[in-house]
Coordinates of C-alpha atoms and ligand atoms in Angstrom, one line a residue:
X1 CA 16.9 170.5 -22.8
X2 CA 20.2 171.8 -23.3
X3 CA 22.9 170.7 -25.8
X4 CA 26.2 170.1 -26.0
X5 CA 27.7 173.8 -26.5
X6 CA 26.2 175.1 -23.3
X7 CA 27.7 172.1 -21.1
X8 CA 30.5 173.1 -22.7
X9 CA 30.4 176.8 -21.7
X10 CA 29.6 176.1 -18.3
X11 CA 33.0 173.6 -18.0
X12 CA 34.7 175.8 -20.4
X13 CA 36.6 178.0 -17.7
X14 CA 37.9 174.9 -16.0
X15 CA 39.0 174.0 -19.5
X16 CA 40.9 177.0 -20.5
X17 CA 44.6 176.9 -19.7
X18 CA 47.8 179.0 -19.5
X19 CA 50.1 177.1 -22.4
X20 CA 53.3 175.3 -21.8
X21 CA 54.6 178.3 -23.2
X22 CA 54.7 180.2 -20.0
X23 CA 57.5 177.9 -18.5
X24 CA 59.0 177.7 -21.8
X25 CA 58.1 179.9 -24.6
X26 CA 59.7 178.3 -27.8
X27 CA 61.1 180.1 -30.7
X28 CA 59.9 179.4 -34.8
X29 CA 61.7 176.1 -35.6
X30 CA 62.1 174.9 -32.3
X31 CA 59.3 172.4 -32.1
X32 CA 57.5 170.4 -29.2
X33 CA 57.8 166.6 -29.6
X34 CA 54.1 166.1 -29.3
X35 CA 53.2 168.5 -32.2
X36 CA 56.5 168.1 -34.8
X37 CA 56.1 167.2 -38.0
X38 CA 52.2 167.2 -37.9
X39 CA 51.1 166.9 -41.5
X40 CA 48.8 169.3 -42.2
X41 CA 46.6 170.6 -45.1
X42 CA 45.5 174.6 -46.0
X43 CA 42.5 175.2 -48.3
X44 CA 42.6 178.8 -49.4
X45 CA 45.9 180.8 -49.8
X46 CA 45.0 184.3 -49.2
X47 CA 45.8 186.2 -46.7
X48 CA 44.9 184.3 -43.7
X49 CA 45.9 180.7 -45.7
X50 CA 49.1 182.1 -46.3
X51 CA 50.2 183.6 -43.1
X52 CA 48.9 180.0 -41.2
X53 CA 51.5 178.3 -44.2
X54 CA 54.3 180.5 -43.5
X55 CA 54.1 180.3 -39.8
X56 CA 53.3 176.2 -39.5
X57 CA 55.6 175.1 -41.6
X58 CA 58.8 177.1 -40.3
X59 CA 57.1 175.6 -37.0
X60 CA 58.5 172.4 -38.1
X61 CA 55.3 171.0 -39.6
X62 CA 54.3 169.8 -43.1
X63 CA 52.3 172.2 -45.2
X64 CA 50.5 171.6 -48.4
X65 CA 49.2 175.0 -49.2
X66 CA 45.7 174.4 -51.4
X67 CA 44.5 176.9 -54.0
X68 CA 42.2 177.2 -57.1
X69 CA 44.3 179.6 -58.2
X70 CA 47.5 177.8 -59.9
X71 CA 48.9 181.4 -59.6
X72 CA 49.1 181.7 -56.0
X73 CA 50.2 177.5 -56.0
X74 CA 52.9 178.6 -58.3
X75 CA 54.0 181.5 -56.3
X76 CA 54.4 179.2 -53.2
X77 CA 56.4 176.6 -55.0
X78 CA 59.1 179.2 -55.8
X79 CA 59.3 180.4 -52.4
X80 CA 57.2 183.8 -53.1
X81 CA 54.3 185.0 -51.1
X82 CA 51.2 185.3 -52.6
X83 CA 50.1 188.6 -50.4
X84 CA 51.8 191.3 -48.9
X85 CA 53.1 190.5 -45.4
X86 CA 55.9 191.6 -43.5
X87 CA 58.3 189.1 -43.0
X88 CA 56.0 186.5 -44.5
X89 CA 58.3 185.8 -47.7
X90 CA 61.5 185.1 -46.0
X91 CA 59.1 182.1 -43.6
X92 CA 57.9 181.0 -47.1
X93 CA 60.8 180.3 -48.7
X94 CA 62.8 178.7 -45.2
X95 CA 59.8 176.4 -44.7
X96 CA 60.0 175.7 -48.9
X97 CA 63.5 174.9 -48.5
X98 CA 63.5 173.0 -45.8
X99 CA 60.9 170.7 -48.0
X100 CA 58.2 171.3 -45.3
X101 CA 56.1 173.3 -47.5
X102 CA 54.4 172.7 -51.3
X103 CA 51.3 173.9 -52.8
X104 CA 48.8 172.0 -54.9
X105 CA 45.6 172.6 -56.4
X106 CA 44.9 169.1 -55.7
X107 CA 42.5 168.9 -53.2
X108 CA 42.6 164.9 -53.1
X109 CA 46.0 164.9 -53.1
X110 CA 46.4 167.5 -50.3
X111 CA 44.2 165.5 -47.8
X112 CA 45.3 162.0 -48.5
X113 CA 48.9 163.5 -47.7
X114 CA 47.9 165.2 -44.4
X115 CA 45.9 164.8 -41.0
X116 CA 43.9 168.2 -40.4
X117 CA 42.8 170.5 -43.3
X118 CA 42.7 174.1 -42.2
X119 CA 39.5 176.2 -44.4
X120 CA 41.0 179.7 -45.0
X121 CA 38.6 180.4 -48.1
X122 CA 37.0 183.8 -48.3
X123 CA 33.7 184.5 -47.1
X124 CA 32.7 187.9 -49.0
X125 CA 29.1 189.7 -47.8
X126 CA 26.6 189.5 -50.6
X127 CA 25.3 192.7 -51.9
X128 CA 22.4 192.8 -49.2
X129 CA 25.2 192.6 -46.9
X130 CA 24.7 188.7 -45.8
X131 CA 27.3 186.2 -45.4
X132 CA 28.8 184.0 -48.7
X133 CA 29.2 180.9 -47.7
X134 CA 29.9 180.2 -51.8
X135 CA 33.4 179.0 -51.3
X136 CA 33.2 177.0 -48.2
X137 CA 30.4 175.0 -50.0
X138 CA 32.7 174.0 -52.6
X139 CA 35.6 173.3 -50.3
X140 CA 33.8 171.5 -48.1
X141 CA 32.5 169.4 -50.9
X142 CA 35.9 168.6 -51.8
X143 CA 37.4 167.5 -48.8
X144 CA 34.5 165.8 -48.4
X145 CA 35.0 163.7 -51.5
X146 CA 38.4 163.5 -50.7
X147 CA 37.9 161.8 -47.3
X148 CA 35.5 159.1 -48.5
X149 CA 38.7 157.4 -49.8
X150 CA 41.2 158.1 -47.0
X151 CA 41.9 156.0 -44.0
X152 CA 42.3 157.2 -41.2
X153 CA 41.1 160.0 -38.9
X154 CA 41.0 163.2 -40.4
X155 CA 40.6 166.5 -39.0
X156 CA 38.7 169.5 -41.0
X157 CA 39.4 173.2 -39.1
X158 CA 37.2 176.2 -40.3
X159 CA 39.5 178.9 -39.9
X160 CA 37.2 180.8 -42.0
X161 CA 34.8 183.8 -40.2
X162 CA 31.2 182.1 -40.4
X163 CA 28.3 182.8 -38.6
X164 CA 27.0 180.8 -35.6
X165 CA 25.4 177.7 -36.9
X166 CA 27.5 177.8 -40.5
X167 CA 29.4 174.4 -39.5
X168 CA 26.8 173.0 -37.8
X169 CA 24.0 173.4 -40.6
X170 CA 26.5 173.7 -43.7
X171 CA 29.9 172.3 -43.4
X172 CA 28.9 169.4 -41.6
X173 CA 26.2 168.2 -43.7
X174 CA 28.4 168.7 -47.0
X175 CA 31.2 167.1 -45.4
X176 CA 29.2 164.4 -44.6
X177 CA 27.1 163.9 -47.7
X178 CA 30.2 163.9 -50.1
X179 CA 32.6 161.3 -47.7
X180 CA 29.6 159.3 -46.6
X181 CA 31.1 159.6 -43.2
X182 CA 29.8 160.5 -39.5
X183 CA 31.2 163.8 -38.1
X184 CA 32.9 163.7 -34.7
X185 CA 33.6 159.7 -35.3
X186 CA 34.9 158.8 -38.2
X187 CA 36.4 162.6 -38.7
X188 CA 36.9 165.4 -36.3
X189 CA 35.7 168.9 -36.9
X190 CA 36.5 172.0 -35.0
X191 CA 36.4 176.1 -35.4
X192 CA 39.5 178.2 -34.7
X193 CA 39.3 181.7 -35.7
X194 CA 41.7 183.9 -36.6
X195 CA 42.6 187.3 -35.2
X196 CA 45.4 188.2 -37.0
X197 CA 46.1 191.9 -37.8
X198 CA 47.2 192.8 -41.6
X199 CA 51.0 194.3 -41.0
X200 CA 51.4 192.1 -37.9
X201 CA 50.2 188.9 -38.6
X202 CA 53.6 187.1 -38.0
X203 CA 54.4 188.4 -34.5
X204 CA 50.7 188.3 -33.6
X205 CA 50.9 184.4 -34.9
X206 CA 54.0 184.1 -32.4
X207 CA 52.3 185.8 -29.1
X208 CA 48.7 185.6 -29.8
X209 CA 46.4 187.5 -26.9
X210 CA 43.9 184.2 -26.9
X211 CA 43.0 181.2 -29.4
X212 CA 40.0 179.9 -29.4
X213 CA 38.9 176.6 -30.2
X214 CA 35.5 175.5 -31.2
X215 CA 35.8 171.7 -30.9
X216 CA 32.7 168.9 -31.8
X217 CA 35.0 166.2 -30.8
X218 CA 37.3 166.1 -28.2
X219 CA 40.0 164.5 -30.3
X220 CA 40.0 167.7 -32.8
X221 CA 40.0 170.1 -29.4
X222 CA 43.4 168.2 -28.3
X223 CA 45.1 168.0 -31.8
X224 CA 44.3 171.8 -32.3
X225 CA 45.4 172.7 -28.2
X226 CA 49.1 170.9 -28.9
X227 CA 49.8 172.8 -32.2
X228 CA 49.2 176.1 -30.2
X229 CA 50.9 175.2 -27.1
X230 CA 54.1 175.6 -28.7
X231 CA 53.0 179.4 -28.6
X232 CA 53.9 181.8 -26.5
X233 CA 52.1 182.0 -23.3
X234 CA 48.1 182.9 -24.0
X235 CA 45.1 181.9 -23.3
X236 CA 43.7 178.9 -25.0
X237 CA 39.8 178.2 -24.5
X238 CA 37.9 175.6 -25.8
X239 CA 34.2 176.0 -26.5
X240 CA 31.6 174.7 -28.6
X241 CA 31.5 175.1 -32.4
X242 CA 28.9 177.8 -31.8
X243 CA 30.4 179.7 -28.7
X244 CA 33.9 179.5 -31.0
X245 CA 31.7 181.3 -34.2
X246 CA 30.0 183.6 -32.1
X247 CA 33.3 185.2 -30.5
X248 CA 34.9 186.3 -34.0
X249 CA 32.2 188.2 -34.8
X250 CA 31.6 189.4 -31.2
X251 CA 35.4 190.9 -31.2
X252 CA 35.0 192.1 -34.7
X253 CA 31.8 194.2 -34.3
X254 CA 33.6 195.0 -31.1
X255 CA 36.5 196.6 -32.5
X256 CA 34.1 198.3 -35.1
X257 CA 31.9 199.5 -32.1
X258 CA 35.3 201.1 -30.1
X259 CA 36.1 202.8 -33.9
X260 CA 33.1 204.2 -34.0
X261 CA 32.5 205.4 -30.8
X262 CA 36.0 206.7 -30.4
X263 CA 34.6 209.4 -33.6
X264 CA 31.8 210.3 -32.4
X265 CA 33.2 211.4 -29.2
X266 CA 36.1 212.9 -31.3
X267 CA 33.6 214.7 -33.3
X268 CA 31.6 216.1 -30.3
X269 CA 34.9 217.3 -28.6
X270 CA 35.9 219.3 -32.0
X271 CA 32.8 221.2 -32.2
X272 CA 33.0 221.9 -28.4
X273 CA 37.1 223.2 -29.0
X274 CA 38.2 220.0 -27.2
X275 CA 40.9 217.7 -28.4
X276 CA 39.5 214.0 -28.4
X277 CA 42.8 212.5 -28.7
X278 CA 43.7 213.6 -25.4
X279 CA 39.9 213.0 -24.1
X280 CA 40.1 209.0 -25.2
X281 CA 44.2 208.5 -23.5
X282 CA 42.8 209.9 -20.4
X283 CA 40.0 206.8 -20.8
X284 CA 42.0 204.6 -22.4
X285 CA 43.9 205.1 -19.3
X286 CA 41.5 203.8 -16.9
X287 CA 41.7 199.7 -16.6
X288 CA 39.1 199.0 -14.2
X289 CA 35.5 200.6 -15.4
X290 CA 36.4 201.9 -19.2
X291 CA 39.1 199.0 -20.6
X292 CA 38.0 196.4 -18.7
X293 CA 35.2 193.3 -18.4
X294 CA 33.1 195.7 -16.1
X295 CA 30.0 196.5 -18.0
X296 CA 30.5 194.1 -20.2
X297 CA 28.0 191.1 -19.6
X298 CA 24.9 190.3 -20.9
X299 CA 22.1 191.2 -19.3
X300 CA 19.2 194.2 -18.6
X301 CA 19.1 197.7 -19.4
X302 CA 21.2 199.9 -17.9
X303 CA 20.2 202.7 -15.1
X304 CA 20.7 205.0 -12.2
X305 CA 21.1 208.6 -11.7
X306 CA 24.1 209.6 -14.1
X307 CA 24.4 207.0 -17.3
X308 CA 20.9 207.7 -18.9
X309 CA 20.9 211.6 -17.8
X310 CA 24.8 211.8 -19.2
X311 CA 23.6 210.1 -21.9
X312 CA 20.7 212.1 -22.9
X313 CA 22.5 215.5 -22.3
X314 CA 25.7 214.8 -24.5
X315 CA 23.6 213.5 -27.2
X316 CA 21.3 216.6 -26.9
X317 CA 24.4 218.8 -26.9
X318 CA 25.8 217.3 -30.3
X319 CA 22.6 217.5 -32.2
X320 CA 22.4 221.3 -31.0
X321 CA 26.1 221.7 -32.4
X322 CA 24.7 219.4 -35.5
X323 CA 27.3 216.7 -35.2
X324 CA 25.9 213.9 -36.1
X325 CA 26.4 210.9 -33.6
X326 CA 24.4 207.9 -34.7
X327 CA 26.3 205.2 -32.2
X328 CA 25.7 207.5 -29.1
X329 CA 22.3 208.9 -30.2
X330 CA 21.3 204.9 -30.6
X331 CA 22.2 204.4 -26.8
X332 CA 18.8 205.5 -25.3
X333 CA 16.7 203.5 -28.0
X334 CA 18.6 200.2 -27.3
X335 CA 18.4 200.5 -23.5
X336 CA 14.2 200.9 -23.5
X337 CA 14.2 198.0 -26.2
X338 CA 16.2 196.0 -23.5
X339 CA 13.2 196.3 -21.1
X340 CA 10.1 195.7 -23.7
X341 CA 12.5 192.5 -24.6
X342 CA 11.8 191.4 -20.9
X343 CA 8.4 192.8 -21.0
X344 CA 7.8 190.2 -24.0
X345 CA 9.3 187.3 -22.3
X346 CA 6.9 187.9 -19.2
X347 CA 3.9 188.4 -21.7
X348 CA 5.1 184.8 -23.6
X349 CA 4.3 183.2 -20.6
X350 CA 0.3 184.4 -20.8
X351 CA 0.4 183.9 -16.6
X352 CA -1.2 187.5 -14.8
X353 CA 0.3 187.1 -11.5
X354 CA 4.1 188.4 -11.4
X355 CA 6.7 188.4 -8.8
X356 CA 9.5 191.1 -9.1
X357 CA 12.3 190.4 -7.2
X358 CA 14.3 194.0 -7.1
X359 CA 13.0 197.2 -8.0
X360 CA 16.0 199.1 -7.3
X361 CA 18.5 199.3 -10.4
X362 CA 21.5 197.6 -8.4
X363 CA 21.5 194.9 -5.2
X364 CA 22.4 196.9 -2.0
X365 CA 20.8 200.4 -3.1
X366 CA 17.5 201.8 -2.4
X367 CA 18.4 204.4 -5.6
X368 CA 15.3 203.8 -7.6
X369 CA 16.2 207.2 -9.9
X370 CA 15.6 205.8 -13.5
X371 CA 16.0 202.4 -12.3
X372 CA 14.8 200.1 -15.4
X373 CA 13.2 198.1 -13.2
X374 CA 10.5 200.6 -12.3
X375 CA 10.1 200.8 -15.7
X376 CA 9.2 197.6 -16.3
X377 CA 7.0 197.4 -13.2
X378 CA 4.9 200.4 -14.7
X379 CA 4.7 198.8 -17.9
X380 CA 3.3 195.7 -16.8
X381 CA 1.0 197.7 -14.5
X382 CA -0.1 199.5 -17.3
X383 CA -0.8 196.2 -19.0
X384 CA -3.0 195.1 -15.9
X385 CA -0.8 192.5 -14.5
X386 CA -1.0 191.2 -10.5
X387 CA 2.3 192.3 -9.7
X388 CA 3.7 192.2 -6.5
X389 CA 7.3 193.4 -5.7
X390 CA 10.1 192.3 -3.1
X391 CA 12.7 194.3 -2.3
X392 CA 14.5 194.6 1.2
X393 CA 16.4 197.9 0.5
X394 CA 13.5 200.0 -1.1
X395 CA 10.7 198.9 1.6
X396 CA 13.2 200.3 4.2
X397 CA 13.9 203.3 2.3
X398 CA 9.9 203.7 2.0
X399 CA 9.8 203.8 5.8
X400 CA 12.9 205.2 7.0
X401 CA 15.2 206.0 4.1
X402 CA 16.1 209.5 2.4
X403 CA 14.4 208.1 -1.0
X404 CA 11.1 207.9 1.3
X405 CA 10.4 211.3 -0.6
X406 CA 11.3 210.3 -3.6
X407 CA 9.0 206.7 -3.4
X408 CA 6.0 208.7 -2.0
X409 CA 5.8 211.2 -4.5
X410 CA 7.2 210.2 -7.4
X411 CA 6.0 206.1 -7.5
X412 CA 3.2 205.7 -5.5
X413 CA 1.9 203.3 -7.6
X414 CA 4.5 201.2 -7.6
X415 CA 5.6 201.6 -4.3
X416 CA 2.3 200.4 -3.2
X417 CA 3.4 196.5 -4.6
X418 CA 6.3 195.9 -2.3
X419 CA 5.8 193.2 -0.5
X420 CA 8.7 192.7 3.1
X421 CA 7.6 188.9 3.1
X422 CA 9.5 187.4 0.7
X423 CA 7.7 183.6 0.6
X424 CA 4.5 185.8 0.0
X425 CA 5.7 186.7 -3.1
X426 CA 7.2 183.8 -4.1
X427 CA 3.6 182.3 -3.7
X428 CA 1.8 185.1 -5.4
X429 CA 4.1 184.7 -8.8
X430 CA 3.1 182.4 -11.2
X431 CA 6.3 184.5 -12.9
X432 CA 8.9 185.4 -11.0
X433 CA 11.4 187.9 -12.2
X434 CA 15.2 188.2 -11.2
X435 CA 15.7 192.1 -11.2
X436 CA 19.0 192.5 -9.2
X437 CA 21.5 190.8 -7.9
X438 CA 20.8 190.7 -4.7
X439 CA 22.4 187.1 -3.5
X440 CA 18.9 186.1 -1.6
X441 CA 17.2 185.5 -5.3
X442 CA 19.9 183.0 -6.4
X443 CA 18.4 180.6 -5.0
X444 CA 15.2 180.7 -6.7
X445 CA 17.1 180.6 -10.3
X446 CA 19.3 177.3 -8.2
X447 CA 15.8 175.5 -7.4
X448 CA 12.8 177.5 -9.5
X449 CA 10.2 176.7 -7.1
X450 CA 8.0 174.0 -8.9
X451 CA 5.0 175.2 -11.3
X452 CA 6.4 178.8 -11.7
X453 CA 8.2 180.5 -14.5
X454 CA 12.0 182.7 -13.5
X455 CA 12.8 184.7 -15.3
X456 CA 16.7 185.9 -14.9
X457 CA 17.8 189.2 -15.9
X458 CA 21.0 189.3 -13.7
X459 CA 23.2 186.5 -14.9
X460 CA 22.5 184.1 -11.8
X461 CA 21.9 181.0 -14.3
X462 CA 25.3 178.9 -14.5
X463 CA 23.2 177.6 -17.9
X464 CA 21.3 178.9 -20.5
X465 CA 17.1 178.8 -20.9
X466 CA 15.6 175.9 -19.7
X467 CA 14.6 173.7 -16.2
X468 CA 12.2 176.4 -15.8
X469 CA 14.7 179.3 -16.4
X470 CA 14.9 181.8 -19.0
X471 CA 17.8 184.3 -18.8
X472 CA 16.8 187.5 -20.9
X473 CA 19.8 187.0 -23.0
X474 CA 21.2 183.3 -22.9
Ligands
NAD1 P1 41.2 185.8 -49.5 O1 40.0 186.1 -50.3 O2 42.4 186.7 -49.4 O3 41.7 184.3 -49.8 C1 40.9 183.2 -50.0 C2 41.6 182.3 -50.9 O4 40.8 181.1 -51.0 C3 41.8 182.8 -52.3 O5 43.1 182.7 -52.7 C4 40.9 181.8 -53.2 O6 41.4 181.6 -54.4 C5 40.9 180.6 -52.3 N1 39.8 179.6 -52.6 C6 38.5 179.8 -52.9 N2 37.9 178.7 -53.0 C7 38.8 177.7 -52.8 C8 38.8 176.3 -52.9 N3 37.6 175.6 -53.1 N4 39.9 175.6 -52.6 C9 41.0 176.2 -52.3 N5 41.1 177.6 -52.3 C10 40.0 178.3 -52.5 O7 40.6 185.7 -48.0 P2 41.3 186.0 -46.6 O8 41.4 187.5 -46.4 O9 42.5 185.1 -46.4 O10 40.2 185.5 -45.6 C11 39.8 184.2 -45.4 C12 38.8 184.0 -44.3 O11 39.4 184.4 -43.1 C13 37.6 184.9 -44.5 O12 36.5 184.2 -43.9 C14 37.9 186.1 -43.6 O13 36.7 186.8 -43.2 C15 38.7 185.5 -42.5 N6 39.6 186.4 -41.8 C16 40.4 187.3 -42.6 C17 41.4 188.1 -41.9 C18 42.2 189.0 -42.7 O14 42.9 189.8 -42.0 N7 42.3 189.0 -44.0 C19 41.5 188.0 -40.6 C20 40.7 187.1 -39.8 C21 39.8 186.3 -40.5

């Protein structure tokens, strides 16, 4: 069955909107009628607590800026900014003079005298490198206490970077537990991270590229959507809490990911008298395939007749020139563990007879160079499986094409498994298996025929794993 966050997923895109901002994009102190004056509460005045203070209250709204540190409270209640931030003093001390801002170590008092509590405590890595979730423990515990004596509805924002499953199995219960309240109905909770880069954090608060809410109640979702609207014109998606946890990290490993490579291909264009600067604009330049969503969805290895030769050779090259390129040189690894993860779902199943739907590495080619697919055909040959294949481009290649060669000589034994009718296959599989995206299988993902396993490794599943669907990574 599947839950709430993967409904929301699959309505999300109908819920993401283009703000108000686009017809009118307000300036700081300008507020929006529906959002002014919201009274609202920050727990943690560090960087990220500070910069939200700053920027909400010269927004118009009320701020009580919460700290254990009585230093940093202090340095807020004379107008001084507890971190170094561009610009960030000079919105302290207009929204501390404009009596719209104060800071407390008061927890109680703080959320009695507001409606939605922002967590911006700090969640350090341990020394094995896990997440502390120390300090939104005890935070949580205190607005938590806090709420059991408030009336009224009360919303509680992680702001926060926690894993997937951190407000679900942590910051709910504790919230919870301490008010002796329900979640979601007698107080909202929601997810909003932050993407706010040191040195720019006050015009990236003023023209953010996308916020994302992470909403359990709708109410929360709506309260959070108005104080952005009066942004300027960006994205704003809604999502589960999950979905919302999961994207932080996503774009931060990301950006770690496009560091890293970026270096290793610097390195390797060094030692071969090449400047990588100029290598990387050229790429950076390219909108469609390199900076783009292309390439970029979840789903099986990858294949073909360049990217896992390309890849090979570079990395070959660099280790001859001893540069050391551990992201790269990690490529080839990941991509066959990609198809042994499909091989184990098939095997999970403990059925013999499997259908393969696509043999070729793309729909509409009869290229089978290094297609994955084959790969994963010979592997469950190897492992004695009844496998029959389906796959309208190769079995005319086989008879007509200029990959007959190729088929004949090279994957005979595979070959030798396609099947041209395609209902024969789809009653020989007791698991069938999605290989490309060739439009004909959708419908077999749409309505799994009954009594057989899919298994989906192109994306054709509007939902995640379940109704007799598995996707090989959602
Ligand atoms: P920080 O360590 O600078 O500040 C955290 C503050 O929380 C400290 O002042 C601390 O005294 C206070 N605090 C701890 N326990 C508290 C409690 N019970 N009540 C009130 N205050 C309490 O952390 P930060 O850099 O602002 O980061 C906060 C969170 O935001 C982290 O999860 C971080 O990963 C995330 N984040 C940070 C950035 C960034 O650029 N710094 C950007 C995006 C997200």
């Amino acid at each position: 069955s599947r839950t709430a966050g993967q409904q929301d997923s699959r309505t999300a895109g109908q819920q993401d909107s283009r703000t108000a901002g686009q017809q009118d994009s307000r300036t700081a102190g300008q507020q929006d009628s529906r959002t002014a004056g919201r009274h609202i509460s920050i727990f943690g005045l560090g960087y990220v607590g500070a910069v939200c203070a700053g920027c909400l209250s010269v927004r118009g709204h009320r701020v009580i800026g919460v700290d254990v540190s009585a230093a940093k409270v202090d340095l807020i209640n004379r107008g001084k900014s507890p971190i170094v931030e561009p610009g960030l003093e000079e919105l302290l001390r207009e929204g501390l003079c404009a009596g719209r801002l104060r800071g407390t170590v008061d927890a109680v008092d703080a959320v009695a005298d507001s409606e939605i509590s922002f967590i911006c405590v700090g969640t350090p890595s341990k020394k094995n490198g896990s997440l502390s979730v120390d300090y939104i423990e005890s935070v949580c515990n205190e607005i938590g206490s806090a709420l059991r004596n408030k009336a009224g509805y009360h919303t509680v924002v992680v702001r926060s970077t926690v894993l997937p499953g951190t407000v679900k199995n942590i910051v709910i219960p504790i919230l919870e537990k301490s008010s002796g309240k329900r979640a979601g109905t007698d107080f909202g909770v929601a997810v909003n991270p932050e993407f706010l880069r040191e040195g720019k954090a006050i015009n990236d608060y003023d023209h953010p590229a996308i916020t994302v809410i992470g909403e359990l109640d709708q109410r929360s979702g709506d309260l959070l959507q108005a104080l952005y609207e009066e942004l300027d014109a960006h994205h704003i998606v809604r999502k589960s809490i999950e979905v919302a946890e999961m994207i932080k990290y996503t774009c931060n490993v990301w950006h770690a990911a496009k560091v890293t490579f970026a270096n290793e291909i610097g390195n390797i264009s060094k030692a071969l008298g090449v400047d990588g600067r100029e290598v990387m604009d050229v790429v950076c330049k390219d909108s469609r395939l390199n900076l783009s969503p292309y390439y970029m969805r979840p789903g099986f290895a990858f294949g073909g007749s360049c990217l896992p030769k390309d890849v090979r050779a570079l990395n070959y090259r660099a280790s001859s020139l001893d540069v050391p390129v551990p992201l790269i040189g990690s490529l080839m690894r990941s991509n066959e563990a990609q198809v042994r993860h499909a091989l184990d779902i098939i095997a999970n199943y403990e059925k013999r007879k499997v259908g393969l739907f696509g043999l070729s590495f793309k729909a509409g080619t009869d290229d089978l160079r290094e297609s994955p697919l084959v790969e994963l055909a010979e592997m469950l040959i190897g492992k004695g499986y009844a496998l029959s294949i389906y796959d309208r481009n190769v079995e005319y290649a086989r008879v007509f094409g200029a990959n007959k060669e190729y088929i004949e000589s090279k994957i005979p034994h595979v070959s030798s498994l396609l099947d041209n009718d395609f209902d024969r296959v789809v009653a020989h599989s007791e698991v069938i298996i999605i290989g490309n995206g060739d439009e004909r299988f959708r419908k077999l993902v749409d309505a799994p025929p009954p009594g057989k396993h899919v298994v989906d490794l192109v994306g054709f599943m509007p939902h995640v794993s379940g109704d007799g669907c598995e996707g090989i990574c959602w």
